PDB file of C-alpha atoms in Angstrom:
ATOM      1  CA  MET A   1     -53.273  21.562 206.974  1.00  0.00           C
ATOM      2  CA  LYS A   2     -53.225  18.000 208.298  1.00  0.00           C
ATOM      3  CA  LEU A   3     -51.544  17.456 211.690  1.00  0.00           C
ATOM      4  CA  SER A   4     -51.035  14.549 214.085  1.00  0.00           C
ATOM      5  CA  VAL A   5     -49.287  13.962 217.416  1.00  0.00           C
ATOM      6  CA  VAL A   6     -46.917  11.003 217.593  1.00  0.00           C
ATOM      7  CA  ALA A   7     -44.065   9.480 219.572  1.00  0.00           C
ATOM      8  CA  PHE A   8     -41.072   8.109 217.689  1.00  0.00           C
ATOM      9  CA  PRO A   9     -39.476   5.029 219.262  1.00  0.00           C
ATOM     10  CA  SER A  10     -35.716   4.517 219.520  1.00  0.00           C
ATOM     11  CA  LYS A  11     -33.623   3.893 216.425  1.00  0.00           C
ATOM     12  CA  LYS A  12     -33.303   0.246 217.510  1.00  0.00           C
ATOM     13  CA  LEU A  13     -37.088  -0.266 217.541  1.00  0.00           C
ATOM     14  CA  GLN A  14     -37.495   1.763 214.332  1.00  0.00           C
ATOM     15  CA  ASP A  15     -34.898  -0.419 212.601  1.00  0.00           C
ATOM     16  CA  LEU A  16     -36.703  -3.546 213.757  1.00  0.00           C
ATOM     17  CA  ALA A  17     -40.053  -2.225 212.483  1.00  0.00           C
ATOM     18  CA  ASN A  18     -38.457  -1.166 209.203  1.00  0.00           C
ATOM     19  CA  THR A  19     -37.242  -4.700 208.507  1.00  0.00           C
ATOM     20  CA  TYR A  20     -40.940  -5.528 207.991  1.00  0.00           C
ATOM     21  CA  ARG A  21     -42.141  -2.150 206.735  1.00  0.00           C
ATOM     22  CA  LYS A  22     -39.766  -2.123 203.756  1.00  0.00           C
ATOM     23  CA  ARG A  23     -41.609  -5.110 202.417  1.00  0.00           C
ATOM     24  CA  TYR A  24     -45.146  -4.823 203.798  1.00  0.00           C
ATOM     25  CA  ASP A  25     -45.958  -1.148 204.503  1.00  0.00           C
ATOM     26  CA  SER A  26     -46.996   1.096 201.615  1.00  0.00           C
ATOM     27  CA  HIS A  27     -46.198   4.160 203.786  1.00  0.00           C
ATOM     28  CA  TYR A  28     -42.592   3.089 204.424  1.00  0.00           C
ATOM     29  CA  THR A  29     -41.168   6.071 202.493  1.00  0.00           C
ATOM     30  CA  LYS A  30     -43.687   8.571 203.927  1.00  0.00           C
ATOM     31  CA  ILE A  31     -42.777   8.477 207.642  1.00  0.00           C
ATOM     32  CA  THR A  32     -40.477   6.691 210.065  1.00  0.00           C
ATOM     33  CA  PRO A  33     -42.082   4.174 212.485  1.00  0.00           C
ATOM     34  CA  TYR A  34     -44.241   5.952 215.069  1.00  0.00           C
ATOM     35  CA  ILE A  35     -46.886   5.576 217.748  1.00  0.00           C
ATOM     36  CA  THR A  36     -49.963   7.722 217.075  1.00  0.00           C
ATOM     37  CA  ILE A  37     -51.120   9.594 220.164  1.00  0.00           C
ATOM     38  CA  LYS A  38     -53.647  11.840 218.399  1.00  0.00           C
ATOM     39  CA  GLU A  39     -55.009  10.800 215.014  1.00  0.00           C
ATOM     40  CA  ALA A  40     -54.574  13.112 212.027  1.00  0.00           C
ATOM     41  CA  PHE A  41     -56.784  16.206 212.059  1.00  0.00           C
ATOM     42  CA  GLU A  42     -57.284  19.227 209.792  1.00  0.00           C
ATOM     43  CA  VAL A  43     -56.582  22.800 210.935  1.00  0.00           C
ATOM     44  CA  ASP A  44     -56.026  26.247 209.499  1.00  0.00           C
ATOM     45  CA  GLU A  45     -52.436  27.449 209.715  1.00  0.00           C
ATOM     46  CA  SER A  46     -53.652  30.218 212.032  1.00  0.00           C
ATOM     47  CA  GLN A  47     -54.462  27.579 214.693  1.00  0.00           C
ATOM     48  CA  ILE A  48     -51.041  25.915 214.826  1.00  0.00           C
ATOM     49  CA  GLU A  49     -49.426  28.183 217.438  1.00  0.00           C
ATOM     50  CA  ASP A  50     -52.318  27.687 219.843  1.00  0.00           C
ATOM     51  CA  ILE A  51     -52.256  23.925 219.294  1.00  0.00           C
ATOM     52  CA  SER A  52     -48.481  23.858 219.791  1.00  0.00           C
ATOM     53  CA  HIS A  53     -48.791  25.770 223.060  1.00  0.00           C
ATOM     54  CA  LYS A  54     -51.401  23.263 224.325  1.00  0.00           C
ATOM     55  CA  ILE A  55     -49.193  20.283 223.426  1.00  0.00           C
ATOM     56  CA  LYS A  56     -46.219  21.900 225.189  1.00  0.00           C
ATOM     57  CA  SER A  57     -48.347  22.383 228.308  1.00  0.00           C
ATOM     58  CA  ILE A  58     -49.415  18.709 228.234  1.00  0.00           C
ATOM     59  CA  ALA A  59     -45.828  17.511 227.641  1.00  0.00           C
ATOM     60  CA  ASN A  60     -44.677  19.507 230.680  1.00  0.00           C
ATOM     61  CA  LYS A  61     -47.101  17.544 232.904  1.00  0.00           C
ATOM     62  CA  TYR A  62     -45.774  14.084 232.072  1.00  0.00           C
ATOM     63  CA  GLY A  63     -42.418  12.388 232.397  1.00  0.00           C
ATOM     64  CA  PRO A  64     -40.958  10.108 229.719  1.00  0.00           C
ATOM     65  CA  LEU A  65     -43.167   7.319 228.370  1.00  0.00           C
ATOM     66  CA  LYS A  66     -42.205   3.797 229.325  1.00  0.00           C
ATOM     67  CA  ILE A  67     -43.308   1.623 226.437  1.00  0.00           C
ATOM     68  CA  HIS A  68     -43.423  -2.126 225.977  1.00  0.00           C
ATOM     69  CA  ALA A  69     -43.848  -3.587 222.491  1.00  0.00           C
ATOM     70  CA  SER A  70     -45.205  -6.924 223.656  1.00  0.00           C
ATOM     71  CA  LYS A  71     -46.529  -8.784 220.627  1.00  0.00           C
ATOM     72  CA  ILE A  72     -47.354  -8.655 216.949  1.00  0.00           C
ATOM     73  CA  SER A  73     -51.060  -8.199 216.366  1.00  0.00           C
ATOM     74  CA  SER A  74     -53.562  -7.242 213.659  1.00  0.00           C
ATOM     75  CA  PHE A  75     -56.652  -5.080 213.238  1.00  0.00           C
ATOM     76  CA  PHE A  76     -58.243  -7.846 211.127  1.00  0.00           C
ATOM     77  CA  PRO A  77     -61.162  -8.052 210.239  1.00  0.00           C
ATOM     78  CA  THR A  78     -61.532  -4.232 210.369  1.00  0.00           C
ATOM     79  CA  THR A  79     -58.384  -3.719 208.281  1.00  0.00           C
ATOM     80  CA  ASN A  80     -55.453  -5.867 207.204  1.00  0.00           C
ATOM     81  CA  VAL A  81     -52.964  -3.819 209.250  1.00  0.00           C
ATOM     82  CA  ILE A  82     -50.316  -5.716 211.222  1.00  0.00           C
ATOM     83  CA  TYR A  83     -48.517  -3.958 214.070  1.00  0.00           C
ATOM     84  CA  PHE A  84     -46.290  -4.113 217.126  1.00  0.00           C
ATOM     85  CA  LYS A  85     -48.708  -3.811 220.053  1.00  0.00           C
ATOM     86  CA  ILE A  86     -47.618  -1.200 222.599  1.00  0.00           C
ATOM     87  CA  GLU A  87     -49.008  -2.004 226.044  1.00  0.00           C
ATOM     88  CA  LEU A  88     -51.422   0.731 227.113  1.00  0.00           C
ATOM     89  CA  THR A  89     -50.273   2.493 230.274  1.00  0.00           C
ATOM     90  CA  GLU A  90     -52.260   4.942 232.356  1.00  0.00           C
ATOM     91  CA  GLN A  91     -49.822   7.692 231.370  1.00  0.00           C
ATOM     92  CA  LEU A  92     -50.172   7.004 227.628  1.00  0.00           C
ATOM     93  CA  GLN A  93     -53.965   6.938 227.952  1.00  0.00           C
ATOM     94  CA  ASN A  94     -53.922  10.210 229.934  1.00  0.00           C
ATOM     95  CA  ILE A  95     -51.760  11.995 227.351  1.00  0.00           C
ATOM     96  CA  HIS A  96     -54.037  10.732 224.557  1.00  0.00           C
ATOM     97  CA  ASP A  97     -57.192  11.836 226.386  1.00  0.00           C
ATOM     98  CA  GLU A  98     -55.758  15.217 227.292  1.00  0.00           C
ATOM     99  CA  LEU A  99     -54.669  15.919 223.700  1.00  0.00           C
ATOM    100  CA  TYR A 100     -58.206  15.260 222.486  1.00  0.00           C
ATOM    101  CA  ARG A 101     -59.739  17.331 225.277  1.00  0.00           C
ATOM    102  CA  GLU A 102     -57.363  20.308 224.990  1.00  0.00           C
ATOM    103  CA  ILE A 103     -56.983  20.506 221.224  1.00  0.00           C
ATOM    104  CA  ASN A 104     -60.693  19.735 220.791  1.00  0.00           C
ATOM    105  CA  ILE A 105     -60.493  19.086 217.042  1.00  0.00           C
ATOM    106  CA  GLY A 106     -61.924  15.807 215.823  1.00  0.00           C
ATOM    107  CA  ASN A 107     -63.007  12.831 217.868  1.00  0.00           C
ATOM    108  CA  PRO A 108     -61.146   9.549 217.935  1.00  0.00           C
ATOM    109  CA  LYS A 109     -62.310   7.325 215.076  1.00  0.00           C
ATOM    110  CA  HIS A 110     -61.249   4.197 216.938  1.00  0.00           C
ATOM    111  CA  VAL A 111     -60.558   2.933 220.436  1.00  0.00           C
ATOM    112  CA  PHE A 112     -57.013   3.965 221.398  1.00  0.00           C
ATOM    113  CA  ILE A 113     -54.712   1.003 220.746  1.00  0.00           C
ATOM    114  CA  PRO A 114     -51.097   2.177 220.876  1.00  0.00           C
ATOM    115  CA  HIS A 115     -49.096   0.458 218.158  1.00  0.00           C
ATOM    116  CA  ILE A 116     -46.358   0.706 215.543  1.00  0.00           C
ATOM    117  CA  THR A 117     -47.616  -0.336 212.103  1.00  0.00           C
ATOM    118  CA  ILE A 118     -45.400  -2.826 210.292  1.00  0.00           C
ATOM    119  CA  ALA A 119     -47.746  -3.848 207.436  1.00  0.00           C
ATOM    120  CA  ARG A 120     -50.695  -2.173 205.733  1.00  0.00           C
ATOM    121  CA  ASP A 121     -52.661  -2.246 202.470  1.00  0.00           C
ATOM    122  CA  LEU A 122     -52.363  -6.026 202.345  1.00  0.00           C
ATOM    123  CA  THR A 123     -54.825  -8.178 200.472  1.00  0.00           C
ATOM    124  CA  ALA A 124     -56.714 -10.723 202.581  1.00  0.00           C
ATOM    125  CA  THR A 125     -54.514 -13.469 201.133  1.00  0.00           C
ATOM    126  CA  GLU A 126     -51.303 -11.587 201.933  1.00  0.00           C
ATOM    127  CA  HIS A 127     -52.526 -10.890 205.463  1.00  0.00           C
ATOM    128  CA  ASP A 128     -53.472 -14.516 206.042  1.00  0.00           C
ATOM    129  CA  ASP A 129     -50.064 -15.633 204.784  1.00  0.00           C
ATOM    130  CA  ILE A 130     -47.875 -13.080 206.600  1.00  0.00           C
ATOM    131  CA  PHE A 131     -49.608 -12.555 209.959  1.00  0.00           C
ATOM    132  CA  PRO A 132     -49.187 -16.070 211.409  1.00  0.00           C
ATOM    133  CA  GLN A 133     -45.479 -16.018 210.524  1.00  0.00           C
ATOM    134  CA  LEU A 134     -44.880 -12.627 212.121  1.00  0.00           C
ATOM    135  CA  ARG A 135     -46.922 -13.525 215.196  1.00  0.00           C
ATOM    136  CA  MET A 136     -44.742 -16.586 215.772  1.00  0.00           C
ATOM    137  CA  ILE A 137     -41.588 -14.422 215.610  1.00  0.00           C
ATOM    138  CA  GLY A 138     -43.085 -12.023 218.146  1.00  0.00           C
ATOM    139  CA  ILE A 139     -41.534  -9.007 219.836  1.00  0.00           C
ATOM    140  CA  ASN A 140     -40.622  -8.064 223.391  1.00  0.00           C
ATOM    141  CA  GLU A 141     -38.970  -4.644 223.523  1.00  0.00           C
ATOM    142  CA  LYS A 142     -39.083  -2.135 226.370  1.00  0.00           C
ATOM    143  CA  GLU A 143     -37.832   1.425 226.219  1.00  0.00           C
ATOM    144  CA  GLU A 144     -38.386   4.993 227.298  1.00  0.00           C
ATOM    145  CA  ILE A 145     -39.485   7.809 225.001  1.00  0.00           C
ATOM    146  CA  ASP A 146     -38.863  11.328 226.294  1.00  0.00           C
ATOM    147  CA  ARG A 147     -40.441  13.354 223.458  1.00  0.00           C
ATOM    148  CA  ILE A 148     -43.673  13.686 221.522  1.00  0.00           C
ATOM    149  CA  HIS A 149     -43.971  15.410 218.156  1.00  0.00           C
ATOM    150  CA  LEU A 150     -46.473  17.536 216.288  1.00  0.00           C
ATOM    151  CA  ILE A 151     -46.167  16.426 212.676  1.00  0.00           C
ATOM    152  CA  TYR A 152     -47.760  17.691 209.480  1.00  0.00           C
ATOM    153  CA  GLN A 153     -48.414  16.169 206.095  1.00  0.00           C
ATOM    154  CA  LEU A 154     -46.703  17.499 202.981  1.00  0.00           C
ATOM    155  CA  GLU A 155     -48.291  17.641 199.530  1.00  0.00           C
ATOM    156  CA  ASP A 156     -46.625  14.370 198.480  1.00  0.00           C
ATOM    157  CA  GLY A 157     -48.288  12.549 201.402  1.00  0.00           C
ATOM    158  CA  SER A 158     -45.140  12.295 203.518  1.00  0.00           C
ATOM    159  CA  TRP A 159     -45.021  13.590 207.091  1.00  0.00           C
ATOM    160  CA  THR A 160     -42.470  15.827 208.774  1.00  0.00           C
ATOM    161  CA  THR A 161     -42.001  17.235 212.265  1.00  0.00           C
ATOM    162  CA  TYR A 162     -43.401  20.691 212.983  1.00  0.00           C
ATOM    163  CA  GLU A 163     -42.301  20.789 216.625  1.00  0.00           C
ATOM    164  CA  THR A 164     -40.893  18.454 219.264  1.00  0.00           C
ATOM    165  CA  TYR A 165     -41.912  18.560 222.949  1.00  0.00           C
ATOM    166  CA  LYS A 166     -39.866  17.069 225.748  1.00  0.00           C
ATOM    167  CA  LEU A 167     -41.865  15.090 228.313  1.00  0.00           C
ATOM    168  CA  THR A 168     -40.465  16.810 231.402  1.00  0.00           C
ATOM    169  CA  GLY A 169     -43.015  16.066 234.129  1.00  0.00           C
ATOM    170  CA  GLU A 170     -42.296  19.507 235.598  1.00  0.00           C
ATOM    171  CA  MET A 171     -45.875  20.591 236.350  1.00  0.00           C
TER     172      MET A 171
END
């Protein structure tokens, strides 16, 4: 079973991302806009309860995430993905690190760059045409996210929520 840990932004920010995703993101129908906190990883179903308990424990340590989508950026030349850059905060980095340490399944494939994807699977020509336009439009949205989610992938490639954890900061 393939799992991931994400944060879903507000409907306002999701709607803004979807204005681009409808046209430029091949995964538009598979999942709503999200910020990956722990990359997808494979587990046996027997491990899910333990993983869920660990995520709940982490969520109880931290208060709501304050996020700032500050600009439109790209992972070019690694990939032709265009995204809303989410400013990295100490809290977001700590949650990310703790999820990897506590769940201890898979290592990060990339440096942690919090983001919301708005375009993917673009050809080099499409990327070179679209990216400068989007970058000029820019973004400057701030908000608070009070939940993180354990999601799993269905057979058709879409993702759905397994469990939601409130960031309470109680510990």
